[in-house]
Amino acid sequence: MGGGGGGGGGGGGDRPVIDLDQAFRDAGNAASNGAITNFNPFANELFFIHGAFIFEDVGVTAYKGAAKLITDKNNVLDPAAGILAVEAYHAGLIRLLLHERKDMMVTSSLTVEQVVQAISDLRGSVGGGKDEGITKMGKANLVAADANAVAYGRTTSEVLKIVYLTGNAGVSMGGFFPMGLNGSIKTT
């Protein structure tokens, strides 16, 4: 999967190759300590929502973390803020949908809440600890945020560790981007 040219607008490069098959299986296996061996987010609605959970919170934290890197305030800041807002809306909705199903069994031994917490724990372990599941102190947790209710921001390295499915520094490909990313920011 992947390839293709840059898209509408100005000056984007080729899209990197994206793996939505083996990478999801690897992420599911890693998050569940082997209890989920063939995760496919396209198999059913519940798995699709789990797949969306893997990415939406990461999108929010990536845009929040990258805000300080924006140097073109006139042409980039407004669209980036708009994308961050949409990612946050998506993340909150995905969290709500998962919370409504939190007690459903995903496998014979894991509930939705447990799988989501495992995904969160895995992202947190490689992404700077900045993650939370769909419950906090026994209550619904629809927004992953710090003690001041501000969305977490991740560094580019933390985001890349998540999407490359690694906790290691100096990695420039793997996971969802098996051939790496294009551009100047591509190494953990």
Coordinates of C-alpha atoms in Angstrom, one line a residue:
M1 CA 0.0 0.0 0.0
G2 CA 1.1 3.6 -0.5
G3 CA 3.0 5.4 -3.2
G4 CA 1.5 8.2 -5.2
G5 CA 2.2 11.8 -5.6
G6 CA 1.9 14.7 -3.2
G7 CA -1.7 15.9 -3.1
G8 CA -3.6 19.1 -3.6
G9 CA -1.8 22.2 -2.8
G10 CA 1.7 23.3 -2.9
G11 CA 4.9 21.3 -3.0
G12 CA 4.1 18.1 -1.1
G13 CA 6.4 15.2 -1.9
D14 CA 5.5 11.6 -2.6
R15 CA 3.5 9.9 0.1
P16 CA 5.5 7.3 2.0
V17 CA 4.5 3.6 1.8
I18 CA 1.9 2.8 4.5
D19 CA 1.3 -0.7 5.9
L20 CA -2.2 -1.2 7.3
D21 CA -1.9 -5.0 7.3
Q22 CA 1.1 -6.4 9.1
A23 CA 1.6 -3.3 11.1
F24 CA -1.8 -3.6 12.7
R25 CA -1.2 -7.3 13.4
D26 CA 2.1 -6.4 15.0
A27 CA 0.6 -3.6 17.1
G28 CA -2.3 -5.8 18.2
N29 CA 0.1 -8.6 19.2
A30 CA 2.4 -6.2 21.1
A31 CA -0.4 -4.4 22.9
S32 CA -2.1 -7.6 24.0
N33 CA 1.1 -9.6 24.9
G34 CA 0.2 -12.1 22.3
A35 CA -3.5 -12.5 23.1
I36 CA -4.4 -10.9 19.8
T37 CA -2.4 -12.4 17.0
N38 CA -4.2 -11.4 13.8
F39 CA -5.7 -7.9 14.5
N40 CA -7.5 -6.6 11.5
P41 CA -9.2 -3.2 11.9
F42 CA -11.3 -3.8 8.8
A43 CA -12.8 -7.1 10.1
N44 CA -15.7 -5.4 11.9
E45 CA -16.9 -2.1 13.4
L46 CA -15.5 -2.8 16.9
F47 CA -12.0 -3.6 15.5
F48 CA -12.2 -0.5 13.2
I49 CA -12.8 1.7 16.3
H50 CA -9.8 0.1 18.0
G51 CA -7.7 0.8 14.9
A52 CA -8.9 4.4 15.0
F53 CA -8.0 4.6 18.7
I54 CA -4.4 3.6 17.8
F55 CA -4.1 6.7 15.6
E56 CA -6.4 9.5 16.6
D57 CA -4.9 10.2 20.0
V58 CA -1.4 10.1 18.4
G59 CA -2.6 12.7 15.8
V60 CA -3.7 15.0 18.6
T61 CA -0.5 14.7 20.5
A62 CA 1.6 15.0 17.3
Y63 CA 0.0 18.3 16.2
K64 CA 0.1 19.7 19.7
G65 CA 3.8 18.8 20.0
A66 CA 4.6 20.1 16.6
A67 CA 3.0 23.5 17.2
K68 CA 6.2 25.0 18.5
L69 CA 8.0 23.9 15.4
I70 CA 5.8 26.0 13.1
T71 CA 7.8 28.8 11.6
D72 CA 5.4 30.0 9.0
K73 CA 2.7 31.5 11.2
N74 CA 0.7 33.0 8.3
N75 CA 0.3 30.0 6.0
V76 CA 0.8 26.9 8.3
L77 CA -0.5 27.7 11.8
D78 CA -4.2 28.2 10.9
P79 CA -4.5 24.9 8.9
A80 CA -2.5 23.0 11.5
A81 CA -4.7 24.3 14.3
G82 CA -7.8 23.2 12.2
I83 CA -6.3 19.8 11.7
L84 CA -5.5 19.5 15.5
A85 CA -9.1 20.4 16.3
V86 CA -10.5 17.8 13.9
E87 CA -8.2 15.1 15.3
A88 CA -9.3 16.0 18.8
Y89 CA -13.0 15.7 17.8
H90 CA -12.3 12.3 16.3
A91 CA -10.3 11.2 19.3
G92 CA -13.0 12.2 21.7
L93 CA -15.7 10.4 19.6
I94 CA -13.6 7.2 19.3
R95 CA -13.0 7.3 23.1
L96 CA -16.8 7.6 23.7
L97 CA -17.6 4.8 21.3
L98 CA -15.1 2.5 23.0
H99 CA -16.2 3.5 26.5
E100 CA -19.8 2.6 25.6
R101 CA -18.5 -0.8 24.7
K102 CA -15.9 -1.1 27.5
D103 CA -17.3 -4.3 29.0
M104 CA -17.7 -6.2 25.7
M105 CA -15.3 -9.1 25.2
V106 CA -12.8 -8.7 22.3
T107 CA -11.2 -12.0 22.9
S108 CA -12.1 -14.8 25.2
S109 CA -10.1 -13.2 27.9
L110 CA -9.9 -9.4 27.1
T111 CA -12.6 -6.7 27.3
V112 CA -12.6 -3.6 25.2
E113 CA -11.4 -1.6 28.2
Q114 CA -8.5 -3.9 28.7
V115 CA -7.5 -3.9 25.0
V116 CA -7.7 -0.1 24.9
Q117 CA -5.6 0.2 28.1
A118 CA -3.0 -2.2 26.6
I119 CA -2.8 0.0 23.5
S120 CA -2.5 3.1 25.7
D121 CA 0.2 1.5 27.8
L122 CA 2.1 0.5 24.7
R123 CA 1.9 4.0 23.2
G124 CA 2.8 5.5 26.6
S125 CA 5.9 3.2 26.9
V126 CA 7.3 4.3 23.6
G127 CA 5.7 7.8 23.4
G128 CA 7.0 9.5 26.5
G129 CA 4.4 8.2 28.9
K130 CA 1.8 10.6 27.5
D131 CA -1.2 8.4 27.2
E132 CA -4.4 7.3 29.0
G133 CA -7.0 4.7 28.5
I134 CA -10.8 5.2 28.3
T135 CA -11.3 5.1 32.1
K136 CA -9.5 7.0 34.8
M137 CA -10.2 6.4 38.5
G138 CA -13.2 4.3 37.5
K139 CA -14.8 7.0 35.4
A140 CA -15.0 7.7 31.7
N141 CA -11.9 9.4 30.3
L142 CA -12.9 10.9 26.9
V143 CA -9.9 13.3 26.7
A144 CA -6.3 12.2 27.2
A145 CA -4.8 15.3 29.0
D146 CA -2.4 16.3 31.7
A147 CA -3.4 17.4 35.2
N148 CA -4.3 20.8 33.9
A149 CA -6.7 19.3 31.3
V150 CA -4.4 20.3 28.5
A151 CA -3.8 17.8 25.7
Y152 CA -0.5 16.0 25.7
G153 CA 2.1 17.0 23.2
R154 CA 4.6 14.5 21.9
T155 CA 8.0 15.2 20.3
T156 CA 8.5 14.0 16.7
S157 CA 10.7 11.2 18.0
E158 CA 8.0 10.0 20.4
V159 CA 5.4 10.0 17.6
L160 CA 7.8 8.2 15.3
K161 CA 8.5 5.5 17.9
I162 CA 4.7 4.9 18.0
V163 CA 4.2 4.7 14.2
Y164 CA 7.4 2.7 13.7
L165 CA 6.4 0.4 16.5
T166 CA 9.7 0.7 18.3
G167 CA 11.0 2.1 21.5
N168 CA 14.5 2.6 20.1
A169 CA 16.3 5.8 19.2
G170 CA 17.8 6.2 15.7
V171 CA 15.2 4.2 13.9
S172 CA 14.0 5.6 10.5
M173 CA 11.5 3.0 9.3
G174 CA 9.2 0.2 10.4
G175 CA 5.7 -0.5 11.6
F176 CA 3.1 1.6 9.7
F177 CA 5.8 3.1 7.6
P178 CA 8.0 0.2 6.5
M179 CA 10.1 2.3 4.2
G180 CA 10.2 5.3 6.5
L181 CA 8.9 8.8 6.0
N182 CA 9.8 11.5 3.5
G183 CA 11.1 14.9 4.5
S184 CA 13.5 16.1 7.1
I185 CA 11.9 14.6 10.2
K186 CA 12.0 10.8 9.9
T187 CA 14.3 9.3 12.6
T188 CA 13.4 8.6 16.2

